Amino acid sequence: MPIWNYLSWPHIKECAERGCVVIIPIGVIEQHGHHLPVDTDAFIVHEIAIEAARRDPEILVGPTVHFGYTPSNKNFPGSISLSASTWTALIRDVVRSVARHGFTRIALLNGHGGQVPLSRTTAAVLQDEDNISVVTLNWFGLVDKEMALLFAEEKLTGGRVGHAGAVETSMNLHLRPELSDQGVRVTNVCAAMPEFVSKVGGYVQTPREKLSASGVIGDPELASAEKGAELFELAVDRLCTFAREYRKSRVGE
Ligand SMILES: [Zn+2]
């Protein structure tokens, strides 16, 4: 199972020559309610990537980028938020370094909803200014339809993942139950944006503490390890399929 951090440079060189797909998990350190660890987003994408590489030796798991961009959660104890410019520069330098060693198939596997627009912009800048092609993925995007069915009861109006709600709690219960119930599971199903903004497809950033004293958006009581296992399995399978198709594609040439 190829994991960048554990390989010597000749092995990494060999992976580049074989045309491995580099999957770089990107997350954030931010509050996840009273009950989940602050590294939840980084942890989930790391685990999905590692399991995919276990099944497909042509996937090389890049070093997980733990630091992220989370202005909405920055006031909760434990959250660490880079500025947008620092984060963009960080990801750009990481991807440039990977590309310098000869890898042409590179993907960012994001675990944090608040980073979706920035990671796309960073991918555009990498293409525009560095001539490097990188695919941006979100783990919840790999399983979007099934997640909506599996967690339909939660009735979230914004993003389907919520925040420390049923989805992320289920993933934690499946992957590391010992760290998944550190405090009371607070239920707070609310919209992340005022309706007059969302109904016209607009966007406004709201400090999380104004929406939710616990930091949670969603209903973690609807979580289960079984649902987490189902979603995790599906995400790993989709990532393996993606990597296979990416290798065969001309993207990056
Ligand atoms: Zn999260």
Short mmCIF file of C-alpha atoms and ligand atoms in Angstrom, two decimals, residues 28 30-32 36 40-42 44 111-113 139 161-164 168, ligand 1:
data_model
loop_
_atom_site.label_atom_id
_atom_site.label_comp_id
_atom_site.label_asym_id
_atom_site.label_seq_id
_atom_site.Cartn_x
_atom_site.Cartn_y
_atom_site.Cartn_z
CA VAL A 28 -9.16 21.18 8.42
CA GLU A 30 -12.14 22.81 13.40
CA GLN A 31 -14.82 22.31 16.02
CA HIS A 32 -17.16 19.36 15.44
CA LEU A 36 -16.44 14.64 17.76
CA THR A 40 -12.82 14.92 11.70
CA ASP A 41 -12.67 16.29 8.13
CA ALA A 42 -8.96 15.50 7.69
CA ILE A 44 -12.23 10.94 7.12
CA GLY A 111 -13.22 16.69 3.50
CA HIS A 112 -14.34 20.20 4.38
CA GLY A 113 -17.38 21.84 2.80
CA TRP A 139 -15.52 12.71 -0.31
CA VAL A 161 -23.25 16.57 5.23
CA GLY A 162 -24.27 19.18 7.79
CA HIS A 163 -21.66 19.62 10.45
CA ALA A 164 -20.99 17.01 13.13
CA GLU A 168 -19.87 12.73 10.14
ZN ZN B 1 -16.68 18.19 9.15
#
